Amino acid sequence: MSRSYIEKIAQRLGIIPNLDRDNARGAISQLRSFPSYEEWEGHTELDANEWPKKVEKNYSLVPTTCFNCESACGLLAYVDKETGQVTKFEGNPHHPGSRGRNCAKGPATINQINDTERILFPMRRTGKRGSGEWERISWEDALDEISLKIRESLKSGAKDRVVYHVGRPGHEGYANRILKSWGVDGHNSHTNICSSGARTGYALWQRHDRPSPDHSNAKVILLSSSHLETGHYFNPHAQRILEGMMDGAKLIVIDPRLSNTASMADHWLPTWPGSEPALFLAWAKIILDMGLYDLEFIEKWVNWEMWLENDHPEAEKSVEVFIELLKNEYKDYTPEFAAEECKIPVEQVIETGEVVARAGSRLCTHVWRSASIGNLGGWQVSRTLHLLNVLTGSVGTEGGTSPNSWSKFKPELFDVPPDPDGWNELHFPPEYTLSHYEMSHILPHLIKDGRGSMDVYFTRVFNPVWTYPDGFSWMEMLQNENAVGCHIALSPTWNETAFFADYVLPMGHASERHDVNSYATSSGKWVAFRQPVLREFARREGREVEFTHEVNPGEVWEEDEFWNELSWRIDDGTMGIREHFMSPYREGEKITIDEYYQYIFERVPGLSEAAEKEGVDELGYMRKHGAFLIEEATYKKHEEEGWPTPSGKQEFFSTTMVEFGYPEHSIPHYKIKSHVHPENLTGEDEFCLLPNFRLPQHIHSRSANSKWLSEIAHRNPIWIHPSDAAKLGVEEGDLLKIETEIGWFIDKIWVTEGIKPGVIGCSHHIGRWRRKQDQGNRYMTNEVEIEEIGDGKMRMRTVEGVRPWLSEDPDTNRIWWRDGGVHQNITHAVQPDPISGAHCWLQKVKLSIPGEDEKYGDIVVDRVKSFRYYKEWNLWARQRETHPRGERRPLWMNRPLPPKKENWFIEESG
Amino acid sequence: MTNYGFVIDNRTCIGCHACTVACKSEHDVPIGVNRTHVKYIEKGIFPNSTREFSVHRCNHCEDSPCTTICPTTALFNRSDGIVDFDDDRCIGCKSCMQACPYDALYIDPDKGTAAKCNYCAHRVENSFEPACVIVCPTESIISGDLDDPESKISQIVSSESTTVRKPESGAKPNVFYVETSEEMLRPDATEVTGYGMWTDQAFGVGHFAKYAESRLDSADTSSMIVQLALEKKLKSSNSRDRAIIRDVMESLGDEEMTSKRSYDQPSKGVLWGWEVAAYIWTKGICAGVYVVAALSMLAGFVEADSQLWLQTIGIGIFFLALTGVLLVVDLDRPERFLYVLLRPNWDSWLVKGAYILALYGVILLASALVIILGFDLVFLTYISIFGIPVALMAGVYTAWLLGQAKGRSWSEDTSLTLKFLFETLALGGAVFFPLATMEPIYALFGILVLIVAWLHDKKLVIDPQLEALL
């Protein structure tokens, strides 16, 4: 930069400082994306803030995986060699799933690491549960005290009173192995408010309970989901969906709401919630009528003969006859029928049906949650969606939809303790014979109903008080020391559930823990390693670390090491637990975390060879690269393995449904109408609330301490169509009272053409809170007051919205938003589907103008009503409870942490 | 010759904000401001409604108005097409923010200096792509050399139909959009309300924040109702209140709008506030009083009188000093005010104006000396031969400065020069004639003119800043 004479002279005279700089040279080659692998242990960058002054910073790049959703996308942590701290996260180009790219939540991880309010030390409560009084304790004390409580419970002989309830596992089988070593049927999860509905539909067909669409190679991508903005597996799928689309694939999106995904679609079908099976069956009929089915696949791989035997015993046992009979079976699923049920134009049903029908073997379909978890009978959605893949012959094909298990690597563990010898009826109550995963969302209700209690309860990255329906019932349960003897919250941050714990133990985030990951993000099979990056950095610098909490901020630890140490202490030498924690490499010694993972990685096909080439062991390879591609593509595995069902085929006809008391559901049909079917919404003021759509930049209740994510999204107004707003006499920004079956909340409205009339929407993630005595997440939390107002009713009022505060981070004082939204979830009634067990998220609501003293953010819930309502839904399951051969549930179907065989049978009474 | 630019491919952009956050991470950008962000609009009627996303940031213009107006070359054009900046040189005058047709700049709340996307120049130095490019899940941000026909970016620009934002700005932007809509590119096509589908803006950031804090304190409760009321205060006549809640400007009229802005970055507020309006007013007085005095006394309307001259010059010097103080006080880095004179960008009217004011100050001082030292008044006439044109320029140059501030509608007002000329003379007359005649009617009239001029100056400065820029 040439400077004026005046400036040169003024600088020479010292009137102004000398700001002459070396001119920037600019790039010397074509711009690259990532530092090459050889540079990772010594990478130099110029300080962005000092620029155009050239100040060099030296980094050691350590790979790990993101912990913000289940995709476990690759991250590269930039460890500043001078300060020994992580300064930012970029993508890991070696990760076969994410391929170097991330969604907003990936780079935002640095906010979560540096959160000024994160929990840094183990805490134990000093006041009553929920009083917000805490004291710091040592890990030693935490381990000693908790292990004693577990020992006590185990010694009583109980197999189901020590429970680990997990939100985001983020690992493969670690915790399950621990629970087995303790001998308890003690695994509970969140699946039942997430994907149980969809899983049930898929599992009925093929036991594999999740789809893995091969988007990049698709001709048609049919999403009953919003995978371009959220969900499993958002980033990796979005990449490949767009690849497919740029290559000519057509995107069809089914959603009553204009999601970002729907806005990218070639065809957006805003179906009435719950009507989707009608649509899919109409399309199945189109495929059959147009003759565009894959007869070969059907003949060989579908159990059509069993249907014929059962329903048409006199018919000829040929696949052609099957097709004819099937056409007749589905004759009423006309486009007109679908259009009527779905409330979309019949032309659209036909047009998109033909698009789907012509997809042939390149039909990608996906439902994970959405309609399958929203509606009563939602499991029909995935069952009928998968039917389309079966008919078009796109199961397991290139460009088609495979079972996720084909591309998911299952690690071999160094020690596998025996299956638990018990059956936890709080998790798998007898009346829910077909529930997929545990009946987690009615845990408080079952306990209130006197069906059991827990001695030790771990909530792990799990926030039911906030995320789950009827959170006040959770609060009630957690505050009852007879229901929950000891509650330990394992979490990187404070959350509404941790407020009601006895111990809050800080566990590390993406760059602060060990995990092995493998997910079906495409047809390829990969394995990735999440590691405490500062531990790896220390190792690179030649320093040994025994426990991860030595390198993490404060004394933040990780579950892996915590579980090992805890398990060791539970065992007083007589309980046989320690023998499951012995090193496979050093006789008679306790296993270390490194050994645990070395054992797994030694057994990853192809990894040993790759490691040898680089002169490292398998663990060393994963520490350096972070991920490894095991198989490029995993198509058509059924041709070697068959299908893991009783018939060995895709079960069009389900003997299981017949045997377990649901003969009307023997084959895919649309026989159950949603609880929010228009028939059930008769009043002028009755609407369907869509309460669980997600945002691209948040993840449940884990992202509230990221300032960059919170700044983008922090409020959740009610999406309402202008015609509905007009009918109700409200305008943009006005308040509405939304009444559910058990309570109500007051929210502002967002008038939009992006939602189906008759349906209103309110986003998930938002409406976080803390009471006066609570801490944490102030970027997103409102300060609230909770009180009992008599007759079992609870009220929450917002005292103050989000406010700036002073801290070491100047950004906390720059918060420019005040609105932290409204906690709608707590007003939702639990609605357990009697067949899949899934919580049906959609709520039937009444809308009205709030009263005089009903303010924005007000919430009232009637716990008496919510219990009664649970009993009503529970009755539906009891009424059809059937146990063929005394089986509690189908023996061939999956369940997490399956107990020993004997426990699978219900004892006959008397 | 390398010429870096961006292509934003809206065929594949999913509006996920990974780029927004990656950029924040790379440059540690404070809360409330963005170097890049994603605008969302919705349009159409259900079920034919749709949502669009558009990534907005500095366009690294070939003919960048920000580098023209920046008084200290804190902003500069590199030979490889990147428009970079050196915040050690920045005085926080915010002219760049007024000059940019694309609202790409912001004032860093920590440093008080301007910042914007600089193409991750610190990464380019080591031949790495910008942070936003590598994070994008769908590879929708393409960077590269527009002058290299083999580069991916050139191939896209030559084979796909692309648009730029506001091509009429003349800035020659180098960010090309594949598939975007008019409603997205036109800032006035969607309402700006201060809240969106996931956001609210109870208060502004940057220059709003100072004013907003005092408003919060004066409210006796910070409950959400008050915030709601604040947001709903559309009928408030206080222009600062309207600015806070980003009300729709008259320019949008009563048009039925089917497009809706669903998400946008937080507003930066009114950047040139009362200080700038005030300096225009005080400058008009200090320049005008001399011109009117000199002309009147030269033409013989008023008797040349050393007392009157001294008063005139005294008023001139007083208001010139006040002008200087206001200019300095408006800076976000006031301690660097000398940079305008000592690190000059001769293209900028801030610099030229500053030198004109300095020259005018010399003229006033010389004139004062003539009187104080008792020289013949005819020397004042000789001085005024230079003095009048200099004073006139001092009063009028702001029109040319505003002409360079191409981001706002005042830059399209061709009558600005005349307006400023008229105002300078009017202000001068408003002060001089009462002084010269000592008659109450002139004083009354003068006060009226002063008030009208002040209101006009405020409107002139503040209103265009409330119009939607994006």
XYZ file of C-alpha atoms in Angstrom, chain B residues 165-454:
290
model
C -27.552 -7.784 -5.732
C -28.373 -4.248 -6.845
C -26.406 -4.160 -10.094
C -27.523 -0.533 -10.451
C -25.300 0.417 -7.530
C -22.415 0.645 -9.980
C -20.145 -1.015 -7.449
C -19.591 -4.059 -9.677
C -20.157 -6.728 -7.024
C -18.346 -10.032 -7.286
C -20.806 -12.267 -5.476
C -22.942 -14.078 -8.004
C -26.158 -15.882 -7.185
C -27.360 -18.896 -9.060
C -31.127 -18.972 -8.890
C -32.453 -16.227 -6.719
C -35.649 -14.281 -6.814
C -36.409 -10.642 -7.135
C -38.232 -10.669 -3.811
C -35.061 -11.910 -2.173
C -32.741 -9.391 -3.818
C -34.936 -6.340 -3.377
C -34.718 -5.073 0.183
C -38.068 -3.352 0.020
C -39.894 -6.426 -1.238
C -40.347 -7.764 2.261
C -41.358 -6.109 5.476
C -38.669 -5.540 8.056
C -40.229 -6.042 11.428
C -37.467 -6.766 13.894
C -38.682 -10.287 14.566
C -38.758 -13.453 12.553
C -39.827 -17.042 12.803
C -37.191 -17.783 15.412
C -35.938 -14.400 16.523
C -36.973 -11.257 18.201
C -35.026 -8.092 18.459
C -36.119 -6.397 21.607
C -33.284 -3.963 21.218
C -30.742 -3.138 18.628
C -27.125 -3.852 18.587
C -24.204 -1.533 18.068
C -25.482 1.988 17.834
C -28.954 1.030 18.885
C -27.684 -0.612 21.995
C -26.531 2.574 23.720
C -29.868 4.240 23.211
C -31.766 1.047 23.857
C -30.145 0.442 27.227
C -31.393 3.767 28.496
C -34.869 2.911 27.294
C -34.746 -0.376 29.146
C -33.682 1.344 32.313
C -36.489 3.814 32.046
C -39.032 1.034 31.761
C -39.923 -0.018 35.290
C -40.203 -3.657 34.548
C -38.384 -5.905 32.169
C -41.212 -8.383 31.949
C -42.065 -9.818 28.620
C -45.224 -7.758 28.463
C -43.248 -4.579 28.330
C -41.141 -6.017 25.576
C -44.244 -6.993 23.715
C -45.608 -3.520 24.166
C -42.389 -2.032 22.906
C -42.570 -4.211 19.864
C -46.128 -3.229 19.272
C -45.457 0.456 19.585
C -45.796 0.960 15.881
C -47.693 4.137 16.328
C -44.966 5.897 18.246
C -43.964 9.136 16.646
C -40.507 9.141 18.122
C -38.231 8.285 15.246
C -35.785 6.606 17.582
C -38.569 4.313 18.828
C -39.541 3.476 15.322
C -35.970 2.783 14.516
C -35.776 0.424 17.429
C -38.689 -1.666 16.301
C -37.854 -1.421 12.604
C -41.202 -0.184 11.462
C -42.134 -0.271 7.866
C -41.196 2.910 6.043
C -43.589 5.045 4.061
C -41.820 3.969 0.903
C -43.518 0.615 1.170
C -46.876 2.340 1.094
C -49.985 0.274 1.404
C -48.908 -2.374 -1.067
C -50.206 -5.812 -0.380
C -47.147 -7.879 0.248
C -47.179 -11.564 -0.334
C -43.532 -11.991 0.558
C -42.492 -12.114 4.142
C -39.083 -11.860 5.684
C -38.795 -14.811 8.060
C -35.247 -14.391 9.281
C -32.617 -11.731 9.057
C -29.586 -10.578 10.963
C -30.175 -8.101 13.784
C -30.417 -4.493 12.714
C -27.443 -2.240 13.317
C -29.529 0.738 14.092
C -29.101 4.293 13.100
C -25.362 4.759 12.595
C -25.150 8.456 12.056
C -27.338 9.822 14.765
C -28.044 13.277 16.092
C -24.322 14.088 16.144
C -24.147 14.035 12.369
C -27.343 15.990 11.937
C -26.017 18.481 14.444
C -22.658 18.878 12.748
C -24.382 19.639 9.458
C -26.357 22.312 11.257
C -23.432 23.847 13.134
C -21.300 23.714 10.004
C -24.045 25.407 8.029
C -24.089 28.172 10.595
C -20.340 28.595 10.796
C -19.934 28.647 7.022
C -23.110 30.511 6.241
C -22.604 33.336 8.715
C -19.261 34.238 7.123
C -20.566 34.017 3.571
C -23.676 36.027 4.294
C -21.718 38.536 6.320
C -19.002 38.905 3.705
C -21.452 39.182 0.827
C -23.705 41.603 2.690
C -20.875 43.839 3.701
C -19.215 43.684 0.300
C -22.442 44.418 -1.476
C -23.097 47.226 0.900
C -26.381 45.970 2.367
C -24.808 46.157 5.702
C -22.214 48.589 6.830
C -18.833 46.963 7.245
C -17.994 47.245 10.844
C -15.089 45.705 12.685
C -17.341 44.948 15.642
C -19.791 43.127 13.389
C -16.974 41.329 11.640
C -15.503 40.219 14.923
C -18.857 38.938 16.086
C -19.355 37.135 12.807
C -15.900 35.588 12.937
C -16.424 34.742 16.602
C -19.633 32.932 15.790
C -17.916 31.280 12.856
C -15.038 30.049 14.999
C -17.354 28.923 17.790
C -19.574 26.910 15.490
C -16.606 25.571 13.567
C -15.139 24.323 16.817
C -18.486 22.852 17.739
C -18.596 21.176 14.341
C -15.186 19.723 14.983
C -16.194 18.463 18.396
C -19.332 16.853 17.008
C -17.371 15.177 14.242
C -14.897 13.803 16.720
C -17.569 12.733 19.200
C -19.416 10.822 16.488
C -16.369 8.698 15.804
C -16.215 5.313 17.459
C -12.475 5.827 17.852
C -12.389 9.561 18.607
C -8.779 9.447 19.778
C -7.818 8.703 16.180
C -9.524 11.757 14.689
C -6.229 13.138 13.389
C -6.030 10.203 11.002
C -8.523 11.972 8.751
C -5.928 14.608 8.079
C -2.774 12.587 8.508
C -3.636 9.299 6.778
C -5.671 10.806 3.982
C -7.503 8.984 1.244
C -7.745 11.847 -1.212
C -10.732 10.274 -2.948
C -12.902 10.599 0.099
C -15.017 13.656 0.703
C -14.521 13.161 4.401
C -10.870 13.948 3.885
C -11.388 16.710 1.369
C -14.058 18.176 3.600
C -11.805 17.994 6.629
C -9.093 19.897 4.812
C -11.631 22.419 3.596
C -12.803 22.931 7.155
C -9.221 23.253 8.283
C -8.559 25.795 5.544
C -11.704 27.641 6.485
C -10.533 27.712 10.073
C -7.303 29.322 8.916
C -9.300 31.881 6.979
C -11.389 32.698 10.027
C -8.296 32.982 12.207
C -6.562 35.174 9.651
C -9.630 37.371 9.495
C -9.719 37.554 13.282
C -6.082 38.537 13.333
C -6.733 41.321 10.831
C -9.205 42.849 13.235
C -7.408 42.152 16.461
C -4.127 43.491 15.129
C -5.985 46.509 13.824
C -5.300 46.133 10.147
C -7.469 47.807 7.592
C -10.776 46.126 7.011
C -10.070 45.991 3.311
C -7.852 43.017 4.034
C -10.944 41.204 5.105
C -12.296 41.802 1.636
C -9.136 40.354 0.103
C -9.362 37.335 2.390
C -12.991 36.864 1.491
C -12.098 36.361 -2.147
C -10.799 32.991 -1.057
C -12.910 32.834 2.038
C -16.307 32.900 0.401
C -15.723 29.982 -1.989
C -13.991 28.025 0.777
C -16.821 28.716 3.189
C -19.379 27.789 0.583
C -17.566 24.545 -0.042
C -17.377 23.985 3.681
C -21.130 24.290 3.880
C -21.862 22.265 0.774
C -19.275 19.485 0.676
C -21.485 17.261 2.813
C -23.709 16.885 -0.255
C -20.759 15.344 -2.078
C -19.911 13.199 0.901
C -23.470 11.925 0.972
C -23.157 11.363 -2.738
C -20.324 8.942 -2.009
C -22.366 7.177 0.650
C -23.955 5.004 -2.000
C -25.727 2.691 0.386
C -28.487 5.144 1.105
C -31.085 7.018 -0.881
C -29.457 10.409 -0.286
C -26.773 9.412 -2.790
C -29.434 9.482 -5.499
C -30.659 12.938 -4.649
C -29.271 15.141 -7.415
C -30.508 18.315 -5.795
C -28.452 17.842 -2.638
C -25.803 20.371 -3.629
C -28.402 23.048 -4.144
C -30.172 22.068 -0.944
C -27.007 22.384 1.079
C -26.139 25.643 -0.626
C -29.522 27.028 0.186
C -29.386 25.806 3.743
C -25.916 27.263 4.304
C -27.069 30.644 3.141
C -30.323 30.406 5.074
C -28.557 29.439 8.295
C -26.011 32.134 7.740
C -28.710 34.683 7.200
C -30.677 33.440 10.183
C -27.744 34.236 12.427
C -26.212 37.228 10.670
C -29.205 39.448 10.035
C -30.460 39.547 13.615
C -26.897 40.274 14.613
C -26.520 43.020 12.046
C -29.878 44.683 12.564
C -30.522 43.877 16.219
C -34.205 43.786 15.373
C -36.524 41.344 17.100
C -38.396 40.446 13.937
C -35.181 39.240 12.347
C -34.340 37.329 15.501
C -37.736 35.654 15.442
C -37.418 34.781 11.829
C -33.874 33.587 12.427
C -34.903 31.264 15.227
C -37.630 29.846 13.009
C -35.142 29.165 10.240
C -32.733 27.566 12.700
C -35.435 25.233 13.978
C -36.693 24.285 10.539
C -33.144 23.660 9.372
C -32.464 21.464 12.390
